[in-house]
PDB file of C-alpha atoms in Angstrom:
ATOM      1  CA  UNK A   1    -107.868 -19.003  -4.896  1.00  0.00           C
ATOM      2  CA  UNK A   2    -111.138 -18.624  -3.641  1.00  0.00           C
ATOM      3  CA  UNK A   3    -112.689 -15.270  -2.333  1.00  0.00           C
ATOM      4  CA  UNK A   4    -112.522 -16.684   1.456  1.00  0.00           C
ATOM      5  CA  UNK A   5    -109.091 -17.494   1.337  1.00  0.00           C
ATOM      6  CA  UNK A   6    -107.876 -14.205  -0.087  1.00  0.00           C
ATOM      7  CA  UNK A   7    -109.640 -12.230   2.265  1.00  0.00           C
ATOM      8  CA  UNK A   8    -107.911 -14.522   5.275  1.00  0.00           C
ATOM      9  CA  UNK A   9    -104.813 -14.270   3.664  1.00  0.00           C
ATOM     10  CA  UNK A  10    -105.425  -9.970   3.382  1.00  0.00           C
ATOM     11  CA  UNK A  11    -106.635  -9.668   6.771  1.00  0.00           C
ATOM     12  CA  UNK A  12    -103.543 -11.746   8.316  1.00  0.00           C
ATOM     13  CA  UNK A  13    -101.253  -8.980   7.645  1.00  0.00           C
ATOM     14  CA  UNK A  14    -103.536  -6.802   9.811  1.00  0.00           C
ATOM     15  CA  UNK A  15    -101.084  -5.701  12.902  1.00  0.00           C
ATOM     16  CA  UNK A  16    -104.915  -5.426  15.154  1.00  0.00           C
ATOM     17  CA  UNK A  17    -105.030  -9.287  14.143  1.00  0.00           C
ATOM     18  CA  UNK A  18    -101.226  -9.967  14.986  1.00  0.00           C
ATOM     19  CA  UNK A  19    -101.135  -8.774  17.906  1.00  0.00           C
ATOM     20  CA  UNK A  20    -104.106 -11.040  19.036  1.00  0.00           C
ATOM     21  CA  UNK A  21    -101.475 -13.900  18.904  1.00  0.00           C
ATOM     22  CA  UNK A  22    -103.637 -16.052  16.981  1.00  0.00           C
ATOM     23  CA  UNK A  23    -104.041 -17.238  13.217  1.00  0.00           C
ATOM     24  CA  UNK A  24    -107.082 -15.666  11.172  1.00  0.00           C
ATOM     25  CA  UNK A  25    -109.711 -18.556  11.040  1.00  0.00           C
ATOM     26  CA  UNK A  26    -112.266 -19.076   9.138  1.00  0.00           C
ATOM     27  CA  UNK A  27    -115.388 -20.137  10.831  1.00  0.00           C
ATOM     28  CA  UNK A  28    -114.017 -20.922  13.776  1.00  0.00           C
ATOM     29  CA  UNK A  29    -112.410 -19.559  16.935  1.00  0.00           C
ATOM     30  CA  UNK A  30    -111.289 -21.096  19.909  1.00  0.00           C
ATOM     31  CA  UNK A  31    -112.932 -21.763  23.202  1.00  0.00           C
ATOM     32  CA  UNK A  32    -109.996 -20.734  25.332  1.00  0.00           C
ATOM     33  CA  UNK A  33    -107.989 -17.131  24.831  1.00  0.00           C
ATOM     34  CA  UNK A  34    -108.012 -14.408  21.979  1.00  0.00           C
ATOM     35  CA  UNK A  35    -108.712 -15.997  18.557  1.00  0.00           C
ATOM     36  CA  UNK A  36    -109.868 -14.233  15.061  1.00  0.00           C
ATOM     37  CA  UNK A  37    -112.280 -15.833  12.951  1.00  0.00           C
ATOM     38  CA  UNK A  38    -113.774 -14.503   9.028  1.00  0.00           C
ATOM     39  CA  UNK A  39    -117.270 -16.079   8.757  1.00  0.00           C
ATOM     40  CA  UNK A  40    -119.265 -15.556   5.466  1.00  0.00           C
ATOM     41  CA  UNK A  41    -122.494 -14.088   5.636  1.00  0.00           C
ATOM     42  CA  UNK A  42    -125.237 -14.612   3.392  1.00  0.00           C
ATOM     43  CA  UNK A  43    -126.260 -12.013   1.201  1.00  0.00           C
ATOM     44  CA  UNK A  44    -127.218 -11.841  -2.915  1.00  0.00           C
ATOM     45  CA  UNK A  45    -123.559 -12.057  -4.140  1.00  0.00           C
ATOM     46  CA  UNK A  46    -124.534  -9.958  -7.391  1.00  0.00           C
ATOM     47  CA  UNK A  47    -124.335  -6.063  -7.077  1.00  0.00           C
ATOM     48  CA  UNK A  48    -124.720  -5.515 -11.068  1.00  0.00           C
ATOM     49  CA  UNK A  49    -124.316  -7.541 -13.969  1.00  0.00           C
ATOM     50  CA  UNK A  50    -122.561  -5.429 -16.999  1.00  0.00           C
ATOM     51  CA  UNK A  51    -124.417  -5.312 -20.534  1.00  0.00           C
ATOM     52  CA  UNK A  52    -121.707  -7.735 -22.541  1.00  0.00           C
ATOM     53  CA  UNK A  53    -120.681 -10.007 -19.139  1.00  0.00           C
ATOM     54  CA  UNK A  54    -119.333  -9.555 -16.313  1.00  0.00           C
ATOM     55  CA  UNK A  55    -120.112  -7.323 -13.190  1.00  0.00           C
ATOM     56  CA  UNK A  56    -119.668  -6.109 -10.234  1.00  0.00           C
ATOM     57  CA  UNK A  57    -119.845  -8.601  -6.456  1.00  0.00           C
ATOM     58  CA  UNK A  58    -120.047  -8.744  -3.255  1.00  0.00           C
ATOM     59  CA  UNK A  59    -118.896 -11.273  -0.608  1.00  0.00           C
ATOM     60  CA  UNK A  60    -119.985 -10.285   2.892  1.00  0.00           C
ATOM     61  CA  UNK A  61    -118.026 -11.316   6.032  1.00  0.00           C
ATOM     62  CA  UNK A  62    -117.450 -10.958   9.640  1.00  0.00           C
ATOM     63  CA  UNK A  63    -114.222 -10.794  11.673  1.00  0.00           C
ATOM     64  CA  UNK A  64    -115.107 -12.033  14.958  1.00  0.00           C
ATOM     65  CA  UNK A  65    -112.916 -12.210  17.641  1.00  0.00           C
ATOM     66  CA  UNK A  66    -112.926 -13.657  21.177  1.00  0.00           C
ATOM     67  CA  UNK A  67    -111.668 -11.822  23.994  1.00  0.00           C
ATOM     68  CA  UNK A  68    -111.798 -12.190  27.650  1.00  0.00           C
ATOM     69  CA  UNK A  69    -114.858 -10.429  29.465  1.00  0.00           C
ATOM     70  CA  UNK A  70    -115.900  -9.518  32.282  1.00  0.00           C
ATOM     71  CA  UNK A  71    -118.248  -7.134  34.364  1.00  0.00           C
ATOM     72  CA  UNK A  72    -115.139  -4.355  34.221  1.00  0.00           C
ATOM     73  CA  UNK A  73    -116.172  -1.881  31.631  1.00  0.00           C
ATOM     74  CA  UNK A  74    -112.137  -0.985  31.177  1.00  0.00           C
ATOM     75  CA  UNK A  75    -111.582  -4.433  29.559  1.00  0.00           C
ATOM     76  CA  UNK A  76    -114.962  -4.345  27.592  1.00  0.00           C
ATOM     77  CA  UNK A  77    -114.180  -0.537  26.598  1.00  0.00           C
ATOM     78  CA  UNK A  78    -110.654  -2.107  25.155  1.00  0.00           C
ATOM     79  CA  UNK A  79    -112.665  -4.776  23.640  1.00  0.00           C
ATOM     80  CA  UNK A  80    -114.986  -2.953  21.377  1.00  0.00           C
ATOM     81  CA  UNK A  81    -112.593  -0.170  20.958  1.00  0.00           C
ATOM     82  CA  UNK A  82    -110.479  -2.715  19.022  1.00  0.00           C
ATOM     83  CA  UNK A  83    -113.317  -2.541  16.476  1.00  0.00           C
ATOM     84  CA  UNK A  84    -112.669   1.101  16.241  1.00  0.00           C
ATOM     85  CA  UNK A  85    -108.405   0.758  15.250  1.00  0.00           C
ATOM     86  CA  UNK A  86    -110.010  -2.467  13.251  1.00  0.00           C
ATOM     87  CA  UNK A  87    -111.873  -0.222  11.368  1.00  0.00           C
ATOM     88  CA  UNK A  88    -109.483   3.039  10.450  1.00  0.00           C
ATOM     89  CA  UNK A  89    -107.455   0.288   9.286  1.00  0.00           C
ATOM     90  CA  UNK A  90    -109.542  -0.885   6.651  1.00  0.00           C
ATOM     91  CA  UNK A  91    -110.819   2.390   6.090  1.00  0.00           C
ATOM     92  CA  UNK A  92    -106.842   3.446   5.110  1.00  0.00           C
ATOM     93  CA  UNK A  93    -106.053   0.441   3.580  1.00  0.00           C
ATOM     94  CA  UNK A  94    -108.685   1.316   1.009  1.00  0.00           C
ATOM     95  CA  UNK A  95    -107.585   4.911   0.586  1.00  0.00           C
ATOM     96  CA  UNK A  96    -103.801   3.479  -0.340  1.00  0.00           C
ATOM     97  CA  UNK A  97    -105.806   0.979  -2.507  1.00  0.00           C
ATOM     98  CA  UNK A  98    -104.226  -1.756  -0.805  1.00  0.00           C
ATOM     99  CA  UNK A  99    -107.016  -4.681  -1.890  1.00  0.00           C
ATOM    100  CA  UNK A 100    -107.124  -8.321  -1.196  1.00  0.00           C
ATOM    101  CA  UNK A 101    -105.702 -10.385  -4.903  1.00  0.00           C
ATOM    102  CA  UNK A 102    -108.981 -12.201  -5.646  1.00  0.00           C
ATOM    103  CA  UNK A 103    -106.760 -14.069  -9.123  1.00  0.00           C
ATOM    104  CA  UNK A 104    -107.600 -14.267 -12.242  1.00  0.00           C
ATOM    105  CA  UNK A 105    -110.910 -12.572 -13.634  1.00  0.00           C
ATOM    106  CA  UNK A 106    -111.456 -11.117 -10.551  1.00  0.00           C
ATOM    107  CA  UNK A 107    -110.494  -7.432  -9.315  1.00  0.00           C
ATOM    108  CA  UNK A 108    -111.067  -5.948  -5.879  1.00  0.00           C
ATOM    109  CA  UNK A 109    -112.531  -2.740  -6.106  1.00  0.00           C
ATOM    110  CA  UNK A 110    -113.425  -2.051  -2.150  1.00  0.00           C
ATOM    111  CA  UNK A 111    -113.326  -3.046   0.866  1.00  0.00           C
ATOM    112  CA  UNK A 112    -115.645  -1.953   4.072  1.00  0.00           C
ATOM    113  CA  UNK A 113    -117.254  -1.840   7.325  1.00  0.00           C
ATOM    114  CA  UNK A 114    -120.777  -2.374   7.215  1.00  0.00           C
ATOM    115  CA  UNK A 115    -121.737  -2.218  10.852  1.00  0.00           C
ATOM    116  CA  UNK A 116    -119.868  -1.496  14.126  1.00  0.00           C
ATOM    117  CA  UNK A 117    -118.350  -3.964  16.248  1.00  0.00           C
ATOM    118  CA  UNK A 118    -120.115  -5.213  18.678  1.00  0.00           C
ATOM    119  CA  UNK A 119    -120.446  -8.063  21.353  1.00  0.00           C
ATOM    120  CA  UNK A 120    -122.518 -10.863  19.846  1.00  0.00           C
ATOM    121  CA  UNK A 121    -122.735 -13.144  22.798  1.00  0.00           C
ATOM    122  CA  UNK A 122    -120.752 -14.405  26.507  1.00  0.00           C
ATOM    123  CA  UNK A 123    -119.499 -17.963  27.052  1.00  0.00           C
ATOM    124  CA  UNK A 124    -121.753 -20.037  29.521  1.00  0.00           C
ATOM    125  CA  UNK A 125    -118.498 -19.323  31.833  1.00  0.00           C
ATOM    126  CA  UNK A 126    -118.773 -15.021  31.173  1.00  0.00           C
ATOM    127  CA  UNK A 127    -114.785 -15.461  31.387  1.00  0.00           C
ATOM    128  CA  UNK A 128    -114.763 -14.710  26.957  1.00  0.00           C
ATOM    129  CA  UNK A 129    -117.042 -12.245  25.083  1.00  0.00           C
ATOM    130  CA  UNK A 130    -117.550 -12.905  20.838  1.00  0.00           C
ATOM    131  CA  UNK A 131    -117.214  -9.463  19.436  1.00  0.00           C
ATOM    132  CA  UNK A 132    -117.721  -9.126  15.762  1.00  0.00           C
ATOM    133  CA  UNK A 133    -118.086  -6.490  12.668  1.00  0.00           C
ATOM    134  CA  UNK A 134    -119.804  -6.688   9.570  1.00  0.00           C
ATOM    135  CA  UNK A 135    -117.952  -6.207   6.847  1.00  0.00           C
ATOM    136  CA  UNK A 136    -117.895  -6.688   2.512  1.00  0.00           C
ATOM    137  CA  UNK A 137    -116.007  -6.862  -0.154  1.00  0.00           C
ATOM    138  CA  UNK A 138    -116.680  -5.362  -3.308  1.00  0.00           C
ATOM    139  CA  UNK A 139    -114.769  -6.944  -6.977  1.00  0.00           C
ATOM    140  CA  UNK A 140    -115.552  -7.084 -10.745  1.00  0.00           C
ATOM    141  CA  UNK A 141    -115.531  -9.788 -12.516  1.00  0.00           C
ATOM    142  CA  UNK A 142    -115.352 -10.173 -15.963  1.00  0.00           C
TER     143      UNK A 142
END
């Protein structure tokens, strides 16, 4: 399994994500109604390499997510608020050390939120808004 498609697979079983009514993507959401999309980002993958082999990694990500906008602030509030329940989920999931199964050789060691969500651009229509956060995932390898 490869890192993408365990972090899709974790991240599906979010109940912020459910209740979008849409499958987690990966790079790529739709152009009409809510969709969820992981997107890798690019960043040095190595944290630390261990004396012997091995080491510890990182494989940065965003979640974005298309909702509808519009010039209401109540339904943009709701929007990036999402990012907020998005976020103490993660946060708690970590804390039960609930961590996406990388396979063999590989162990998830943490997973977090490396910037706030936040609207990263309108459809040519303004009827949907991208919102996305920044987040990474920590694992050793051996």
């Amino acid at each position: 399994m490869t890192i993408i498609e365990a972090i899709r697979t974790y991240l599906s079983d979010c109940p912020m994500l459910l209740n979008l009514g849409s499958r987690v993507k990966v790079d790529f959401l739709q152009e009409k109604g809510k969709s969820v999309s992981i997107e890798p980002l690019p960043v040095n993958p190595v944290v630390q390499n261990y004396i012997g082999g091995g080491g510890e990694r990182q494989y940065a990500f965003a979640v974005a997510v298309k909702f509808p906008y519009s010039d209401e602030a109540a339904m943009n509030v709701e929007n990036s608020g999402f990012f907020e329940e998005f976020a103490d989920w993660l946060e708690e999931q970590n804390d039960l050390d609930h961590l996406p199964d990388l396979g063999e050789g590989k162990q998830a060691t943490k997973i977090e939120i490396t910037s706030n969500g936040y609207l990263f651009g309108i459809a040519q229509n303004m009827k949907y808004g991208r919102y996305q956060i920044q987040c990474r995932l920590l694992y050793e390898v051996e």
